[in-house]
Amino acid sequence: MALNHMILSAFFFNPQGDHRMSWRHPRAPGREVFDFDYYRELALVAERAKIDTLFLADHVAIWDSVRSGVAHYANARLEPLTLLSALAGVTRHIGLIATASSSYSEPYNVARMFASLDHISKGRASWNVVTSAMDEEAQNFGRDGNIEHAHRYERGAEFLDTVKALWDSWEDDALLVDKESGYFADPDKVHPINHRGPHLKVRGPLNVPRPPQGHPLIVQAGSSESGKDFATEHADVHFAIFRTKEEGVQYRKDINQRLARHGRRPESFRILPGVLPIVAASEAEGREKQEYLQTLLPDQVGIDLLSSWSGVDLSSYPPDGPLPPLPDESTFNGGRTSLNRVKEWSKQNLTLREIARKLANSGSVPTAVGPPEQIADQLEDWFVSGAADGFNLMFPLLPEDWNNFAEKVVPELQRRGLFRTEYEPGTLRDRLGLTRPANRFAEARDRARAVS
Amino acid sequence: MALNHMILSAFFFNPQGDHRMSWRHPRAPGREVFDFDYYRELALVAERAKIDTLFLADHVAIWDSVRSGVAHYANARLEPLTLLSALAGVTRHIGLIATASSSYSEPYNVARMFASLDHISKGRASWNVVTSAMDEEAQNFGRDGNIEHAHRYERGAEFLDTVKALWDSWEDDALLVDKESGYFADPDKVHPINHRGPHLKVRGPLNVPRPPQGHPLIVQAGSSESGKDFATEHADVHFAIFRTKEEGVQYRKDINQRLARHGRRPESFRILPGVLPIVAASEAEGREKQEYLQTLLPDQVGIDLLSSWSGVDLSSYPPDGPLPPLPDESTFNGGRTSLNRVKEWSKQNLTLREIARKLANSGSVPTAVGPPEQIADQLEDWFVSGAADGFNLMFPLLPEDWNNFAEKVVPELQRRGLFRTEYEPGTLRDRLGLTRPANRFAEARDRARAVS
């Protein structure tokens, strides 16, 4: 289905804001990031503005391979599924995107929690599938180091398909609750999935009826070749990073070709590029605010961050000198999108400190800075040109950049007819114009019937 | 700390009530058991009555090894951690006990979700540790059948200790959030746990600060020898089943001896026996209501249920005949407490149908039936004699038995000074008179200092 307005997703990884050092800002929250009230207020502000989704990124480790990571970086955060479940109880419309790892969870547990959240929220659950690239994560789950890049995605695909099969294990009309006859369910419509693959063995069925959305919305980020193939085969929504509108238009063309290979139409897949919105009286004032955040980065953290992203120990290199040669992508086991961004900056003769500050500032995510009208112009331009179906809003400083956007930019977008003024009825999928997936077991029976 | 009133925990496994066929009762809920509003209302009723905890039991499978299980039994249910997180958002005082399996989860994920729920709820999270005894559960997690009984508890103990170590991995004063100096945390107070045991390898630290309770409250059920040893070494609260007050008094003596072997005092461990409360105008009327529930059990379900609990296929035995010989406990891999209960009924010359109906009716859990004063008499008698620190309330039919207890029995207990009239301030541990656990890493440093 074509979109009649843009999709807006309010994102955070650090609950103090997307700049990695935002926690040090005088107006950033302190210990209240471990208090539910802080998140309820953010969610209610977003819901008043009719924002589509809350999107919580996540890692299953702290970045502690270097001491500066523990000391200076805001590592600790609440867990997305529990936090978004709590928010489900106090919101009515907004979508709830929780990150969970396909490398370090059990498919039965993941299927069950998202199915449960989808019931609790009346069809608002969404899973951001990550394969987890950090060694620190691997070591929290019985491994000595990270799973090799290709295997992570191979397992990820098997994991996701297993979870979807579990969501289908109760057909939509399997639940009878017929008190008179004593039939709680129709046993012909509740299916073991009997999955046996290279990585996983799961019998099923799930012990939760099919979720309201059929399958909770699947989100995927990561623009490596494997990432894009995975997304176009398996996901509904894709979080990408473009520096320019033109890049976004090209990206959509590439994605559409990949979708076609999987028999999918362009409108079955929503692309949300990241943007850093900073509302300010003028663009200059907004840039100043952004630069202030960059000064909060201790050199040591920047160098350690860059070492981690590039896979090279840079601790002995001078902060104002250039980067040494970087590893080849094809043999690199970390996040390849990040490695390639670092490489591009290196080619531009930026110093180590300069690159580190860019990284801390969410890498190459474009900003949208200035008065509300100017930000709306930029988003409108990307949306109407087909570079974006909407935006993943990565506010540098919370809660103020979030509140400013909701209270000042959203009304401007609404005035222009670019954003909803009331939530449409239905599930999250309905609102994003995405169809409810068919049930594989019901389909198989229908096919068998057609043949016989 | 001594208790100055009883502990009351509102329990359910089936959200239609603890009788296995309660879903068929004309006044039982229908499809609304998959709707959050149903649970919010139950929670708010319990909170108005100042009940200590909501206790959600769980399995990670449906009972589908026999077809009658899928057809006639209310297998499907929401997942406890997501549901209790949602309830955390709409309640302020009541404790939240979620069941999670130590056999079929990752300790890092479990530690994180309970830590997160403890922060979200301001110190109200509790984990009911189960080792999962069903073959159907094992098969959802890559295994062909159930883990051998002794190994399940061995792994359970290692799992629980790993989770507790992760909760300690941030010392209580590790979080600094010092914007001026740029120290988010004190790196000397954030610890990898470096666990390497026979079953698990986990590096840590957790990425959530230490929970408000230090460790979320640990609950354990299951009264086999291994179960009692596990509970007295590792748990705070124990859910047990006694048929009589005298049995409860004896049980407490046995438990106290086991506690002493682990260097623990009796008041560090709360025993909550299960009870089935049915408020009615008279005892006779209550019994009639209970017997009506029993008539809702199809014979086929009863026989299949009994086959599953006893480990013997009873499908070819007549429902009104006796049980065949049952397996020996020492070689039985299922729930041994259940097996032993079935054996005792078998000795009483009960027929297969009679035993099946008892099982469906939560086995040998005693009832408390009649007018509110009579129920209060029974609970008072058990509490003041030391047979119970409080009760795990297993309402046969929800929501009415739950509502009746909250609105009629609780005021009677309050009048007698046996139950609180307002929630005391503090965490769930505080309210249960249980001390906040020391942090193992802080203790180790203090010991090292004392020596040097």
mmCIF file of C-alpha atoms in Angstrom, chain A residues 16 23-31 33-37 40 58-62 64-65 67 70-83 85-90 104-106 108-109 112-117 119-122 136 139-144 166 170 172 175-188 190 192 196 201-209 298, chain B residues 16 23-31 33-37 40 58-62 64-65 67 70-83 85-90 104-106 108-109 112-117 119-122 136 139-144 166 170 172 175-188 190 192 196 201-209 298:
data_model
loop_
_atom_site.group_PDB
_atom_site.id
_atom_site.type_symbol
_atom_site.label_atom_id
_atom_site.label_comp_id
_atom_site.label_asym_id
_atom_site.label_seq_id
_atom_site.Cartn_x
_atom_site.Cartn_y
_atom_site.Cartn_z
ATOM 1 C CA GLN A 16 20.605 10.437 27.199
ATOM 2 C CA TRP A 23 25.092 12.120 29.127
ATOM 3 C CA ARG A 24 27.597 14.851 30.102
ATOM 4 C CA HIS A 25 25.424 17.675 28.803
ATOM 5 C CA PRO A 26 24.148 19.902 31.635
ATOM 6 C CA ARG A 27 20.556 19.378 30.478
ATOM 7 C CA ALA A 28 20.884 15.601 29.963
ATOM 8 C CA PRO A 29 19.134 13.301 32.457
ATOM 9 C CA GLY A 30 21.202 11.788 35.283
ATOM 10 C CA ARG A 31 20.234 8.693 37.232
ATOM 11 C CA VAL A 33 17.498 7.010 32.999
ATOM 12 C CA PHE A 34 17.028 3.988 35.302
ATOM 13 C CA ASP A 35 13.592 5.177 36.355
ATOM 14 C CA PHE A 36 10.451 4.288 34.428
ATOM 15 C CA ASP A 37 8.963 7.785 34.785
ATOM 16 C CA ARG A 40 6.842 7.174 30.241
ATOM 17 C CA ASP A 58 20.610 -2.438 22.189
ATOM 18 C CA HIS A 59 23.791 -4.416 22.837
ATOM 19 C CA VAL A 60 24.059 -7.451 25.106
ATOM 20 C CA ALA A 61 27.316 -6.320 26.710
ATOM 21 C CA ILE A 62 29.061 -3.208 27.907
ATOM 22 C CA ASP A 64 34.651 -2.619 28.412
ATOM 23 C CA SER A 65 37.508 -4.015 26.344
ATOM 24 C CA ARG A 67 39.086 0.970 30.479
ATOM 25 C CA VAL A 70 33.656 1.741 31.381
ATOM 26 C CA ALA A 71 34.803 5.005 32.950
ATOM 27 C CA HIS A 72 33.544 7.585 30.476
ATOM 28 C CA TYR A 73 30.873 6.007 28.345
ATOM 29 C CA ALA A 74 27.224 5.580 29.436
ATOM 30 C CA ASN A 75 27.215 1.817 29.010
ATOM 31 C CA ALA A 76 24.379 0.832 31.304
ATOM 32 C CA ARG A 77 20.831 0.812 29.990
ATOM 33 C CA LEU A 78 17.521 -0.916 30.645
ATOM 34 C CA GLU A 79 16.565 -3.965 28.571
ATOM 35 C CA PRO A 80 14.278 -3.118 25.606
ATOM 36 C CA LEU A 81 11.619 -5.868 25.869
ATOM 37 C CA THR A 82 10.885 -5.247 29.543
ATOM 38 C CA LEU A 83 10.955 -1.462 29.102
ATOM 39 C CA SER A 85 6.320 -3.922 27.704
ATOM 40 C CA ALA A 86 6.026 -1.497 30.615
ATOM 41 C CA LEU A 87 5.416 1.324 28.117
ATOM 42 C CA ALA A 88 2.781 -0.804 26.360
ATOM 43 C CA GLY A 89 0.785 -0.590 29.588
ATOM 44 C CA VAL A 90 0.723 3.227 29.567
ATOM 45 C CA TYR A 104 22.436 -14.861 21.637
ATOM 46 C CA SER A 105 18.828 -15.798 22.372
ATOM 47 C CA GLU A 106 16.624 -18.862 21.990
ATOM 48 C CA TYR A 108 11.258 -20.036 21.306
ATOM 49 C CA ASN A 109 11.799 -17.355 23.950
ATOM 50 C CA ARG A 112 7.048 -15.931 22.716
ATOM 51 C CA MET A 113 8.002 -12.554 24.149
ATOM 52 C CA PHE A 114 7.231 -10.663 20.951
ATOM 53 C CA ALA A 115 3.963 -12.579 20.483
ATOM 54 C CA SER A 116 3.055 -11.751 24.065
ATOM 55 C CA LEU A 117 3.972 -8.067 23.637
ATOM 56 C CA HIS A 119 -1.143 -9.263 22.329
ATOM 57 C CA ILE A 120 -0.534 -6.950 25.294
ATOM 58 C CA SER A 121 -0.181 -3.908 23.031
ATOM 59 C CA LYS A 122 -3.017 -4.910 20.651
ATOM 60 C CA GLU A 136 32.209 -8.513 24.444
ATOM 61 C CA GLN A 139 31.822 -13.645 25.647
ATOM 62 C CA ASN A 140 28.634 -13.185 27.652
ATOM 63 C CA PHE A 141 27.118 -16.174 25.886
ATOM 64 C CA GLY A 142 29.643 -18.969 26.186
ATOM 65 C CA ARG A 143 31.909 -18.022 23.290
ATOM 66 C CA ASP A 144 35.506 -16.825 23.236
ATOM 67 C CA LEU A 166 6.392 -20.396 15.677
ATOM 68 C CA TRP A 170 -1.389 -21.374 15.866
ATOM 69 C CA ASP A 172 -5.631 -17.481 13.132
ATOM 70 C CA LEU A 175 -8.429 -20.728 19.184
ATOM 71 C CA LEU A 176 -12.024 -21.852 19.823
ATOM 72 C CA VAL A 177 -12.645 -21.312 23.558
ATOM 73 C CA ASP A 178 -15.877 -23.244 23.131
ATOM 74 C CA LYS A 179 -16.966 -23.831 26.707
ATOM 75 C CA GLU A 180 -19.940 -25.959 25.742
ATOM 76 C CA SER A 181 -18.115 -28.566 23.644
ATOM 77 C CA GLY A 182 -14.920 -28.384 25.688
ATOM 78 C CA TYR A 183 -12.776 -27.503 22.671
ATOM 79 C CA PHE A 184 -10.299 -24.826 23.687
ATOM 80 C CA ALA A 185 -8.449 -25.129 20.389
ATOM 81 C CA ASP A 186 -8.820 -26.941 17.102
ATOM 82 C CA PRO A 187 -6.018 -29.521 17.227
ATOM 83 C CA ASP A 188 -5.825 -29.574 13.415
ATOM 84 C CA VAL A 190 -2.126 -26.005 16.120
ATOM 85 C CA PRO A 192 4.481 -28.415 15.705
ATOM 86 C CA ARG A 196 15.861 -28.954 12.206
ATOM 87 C CA LYS A 201 16.323 -27.503 16.427
ATOM 88 C CA VAL A 202 12.872 -26.424 17.625
ATOM 89 C CA ARG A 203 9.724 -28.538 17.778
ATOM 90 C CA GLY A 204 6.952 -26.056 18.639
ATOM 91 C CA PRO A 205 4.093 -25.204 18.665
ATOM 92 C CA LEU A 206 4.350 -21.894 20.495
ATOM 93 C CA ASN A 207 2.208 -21.511 23.629
ATOM 94 C CA VAL A 208 0.802 -18.137 22.595
ATOM 95 C CA PRO A 209 -1.938 -17.758 19.959
ATOM 96 C CA PRO A 298 37.609 12.776 26.103
ATOM 97 C CA GLN B 16 -8.874 -18.688 33.880
ATOM 98 C CA TRP B 23 -11.801 -22.057 31.310
ATOM 99 C CA ARG B 24 -15.066 -23.965 30.638
ATOM 100 C CA HIS B 25 -16.895 -22.367 33.569
ATOM 101 C CA PRO B 26 -19.711 -20.079 32.404
ATOM 102 C CA ARG B 27 -18.245 -17.177 34.413
ATOM 103 C CA ALA B 28 -14.624 -17.769 33.325
ATOM 104 C CA PRO B 29 -13.057 -15.270 30.921
ATOM 105 C CA GLY B 30 -12.929 -16.160 27.212
ATOM 106 C CA ARG B 31 -10.567 -14.611 24.695
ATOM 107 C CA VAL B 33 -7.149 -13.696 28.643
ATOM 108 C CA PHE B 34 -5.034 -12.468 25.700
ATOM 109 C CA ASP B 35 -5.954 -8.877 26.402
ATOM 110 C CA PHE B 36 -3.968 -6.707 28.789
ATOM 111 C CA ASP B 37 -7.083 -5.105 30.305
ATOM 112 C CA ARG B 40 -4.650 -4.846 34.708
ATOM 113 C CA ASP B 58 4.769 -20.868 33.408
ATOM 114 C CA HIS B 59 5.878 -23.613 31.031
ATOM 115 C CA VAL B 60 7.870 -23.100 27.836
ATOM 116 C CA ALA B 61 5.753 -25.492 25.778
ATOM 117 C CA ILE B 62 2.195 -26.590 25.311
ATOM 118 C CA ASP B 64 0.577 -31.566 23.184
ATOM 119 C CA SER B 65 2.109 -35.007 23.488
ATOM 120 C CA ARG B 67 -4.147 -34.794 21.220
ATOM 121 C CA VAL B 70 -4.306 -29.417 22.588
ATOM 122 C CA ALA B 71 -8.042 -29.809 22.065
ATOM 123 C CA HIS B 72 -9.416 -29.511 25.585
ATOM 124 C CA TYR B 73 -6.796 -27.865 27.757
ATOM 125 C CA ALA B 74 -6.182 -24.090 27.889
ATOM 126 C CA ASN B 75 -2.549 -24.334 26.852
ATOM 127 C CA ALA B 76 -1.940 -20.870 25.483
ATOM 128 C CA ARG B 77 -0.914 -18.074 27.798
ATOM 129 C CA LEU B 78 1.002 -14.794 27.715
ATOM 130 C CA GLU B 79 4.679 -14.757 28.685
ATOM 131 C CA PRO B 80 5.264 -13.722 32.326
ATOM 132 C CA LEU B 81 8.152 -11.242 31.979
ATOM 133 C CA THR B 82 6.458 -9.157 29.294
ATOM 134 C CA LEU B 83 3.091 -9.301 31.061
ATOM 135 C CA SER B 85 6.580 -5.584 32.922
ATOM 136 C CA ALA B 86 3.396 -4.175 31.422
ATOM 137 C CA LEU B 87 1.723 -4.478 34.839
ATOM 138 C CA ALA B 88 4.718 -2.742 36.453
ATOM 139 C CA GLY B 89 3.736 0.321 34.436
ATOM 140 C CA VAL B 90 0.225 0.468 35.892
ATOM 141 C CA TYR B 104 16.179 -23.084 28.609
ATOM 142 C CA SER B 105 17.371 -19.478 28.862
ATOM 143 C CA GLU B 106 20.695 -17.642 28.760
ATOM 144 C CA TYR B 108 22.878 -12.945 30.752
ATOM 145 C CA ASN B 109 19.410 -12.398 29.283
ATOM 146 C CA ARG B 112 19.274 -8.401 32.483
ATOM 147 C CA MET B 113 15.506 -8.693 32.190
ATOM 148 C CA PHE B 114 14.970 -9.129 35.921
ATOM 149 C CA ALA B 115 17.430 -6.311 36.707
ATOM 150 C CA SER B 116 15.595 -4.111 34.239
ATOM 151 C CA LEU B 117 12.182 -5.036 35.672
ATOM 152 C CA HIS B 119 14.543 -0.810 38.087
ATOM 153 C CA ILE B 120 11.300 -0.210 36.184
ATOM 154 C CA SER B 121 9.190 -1.305 39.164
ATOM 155 C CA LYS B 122 11.388 0.406 41.802
ATOM 156 C CA GLU B 136 7.766 -30.929 25.271
ATOM 157 C CA GLN B 139 12.188 -30.260 22.436
ATOM 158 C CA ASN B 140 11.583 -26.540 21.952
ATOM 159 C CA PHE B 141 15.199 -25.872 22.874
ATOM 160 C CA GLY B 142 17.277 -28.151 20.697
ATOM 161 C CA ARG B 143 17.029 -31.305 22.820
ATOM 162 C CA ASP B 144 15.355 -34.628 22.087
ATOM 163 C CA LEU B 166 25.906 -10.549 37.125
ATOM 164 C CA TRP B 170 28.008 -3.289 39.223
ATOM 165 C CA ASP B 172 26.003 -0.284 44.484
ATOM 166 C CA LEU B 175 27.413 4.512 38.977
ATOM 167 C CA LEU B 176 28.825 8.055 39.222
ATOM 168 C CA VAL B 177 27.160 10.045 36.392
ATOM 169 C CA ASP B 178 29.639 12.832 37.130
ATOM 170 C CA LYS B 179 29.132 15.151 34.185
ATOM 171 C CA GLU B 180 31.912 17.502 35.249
ATOM 172 C CA SER B 181 34.735 14.955 35.468
ATOM 173 C CA GLY B 182 33.339 12.781 32.670
ATOM 174 C CA TYR B 183 33.217 9.682 34.869
ATOM 175 C CA PHE B 184 29.990 7.819 34.170
ATOM 176 C CA ALA B 185 31.094 4.874 36.289
ATOM 177 C CA ASP B 186 33.961 3.958 38.589
ATOM 178 C CA PRO B 187 35.832 1.328 36.556
ATOM 179 C CA ASP B 188 37.170 -0.271 39.765
ATOM 180 C CA VAL B 190 32.347 -2.605 37.532
ATOM 181 C CA PRO B 192 33.642 -8.971 34.776
ATOM 182 C CA ARG B 196 33.501 -20.844 33.725
ATOM 183 C CA LYS B 201 30.655 -19.654 30.455
ATOM 184 C CA VAL B 202 29.789 -15.974 31.002
ATOM 185 C CA ARG B 203 32.209 -13.052 31.145
ATOM 186 C CA GLY B 204 30.077 -10.074 32.277
ATOM 187 C CA PRO B 205 29.733 -7.404 33.528
ATOM 188 C CA LEU B 206 25.992 -6.882 33.092
ATOM 189 C CA ASN B 207 24.932 -3.710 31.250
ATOM 190 C CA VAL B 208 22.374 -2.724 33.877
ATOM 191 C CA PRO B 209 23.347 -1.160 37.225
ATOM 192 C CA PRO B 298 -13.404 -34.780 29.910
#
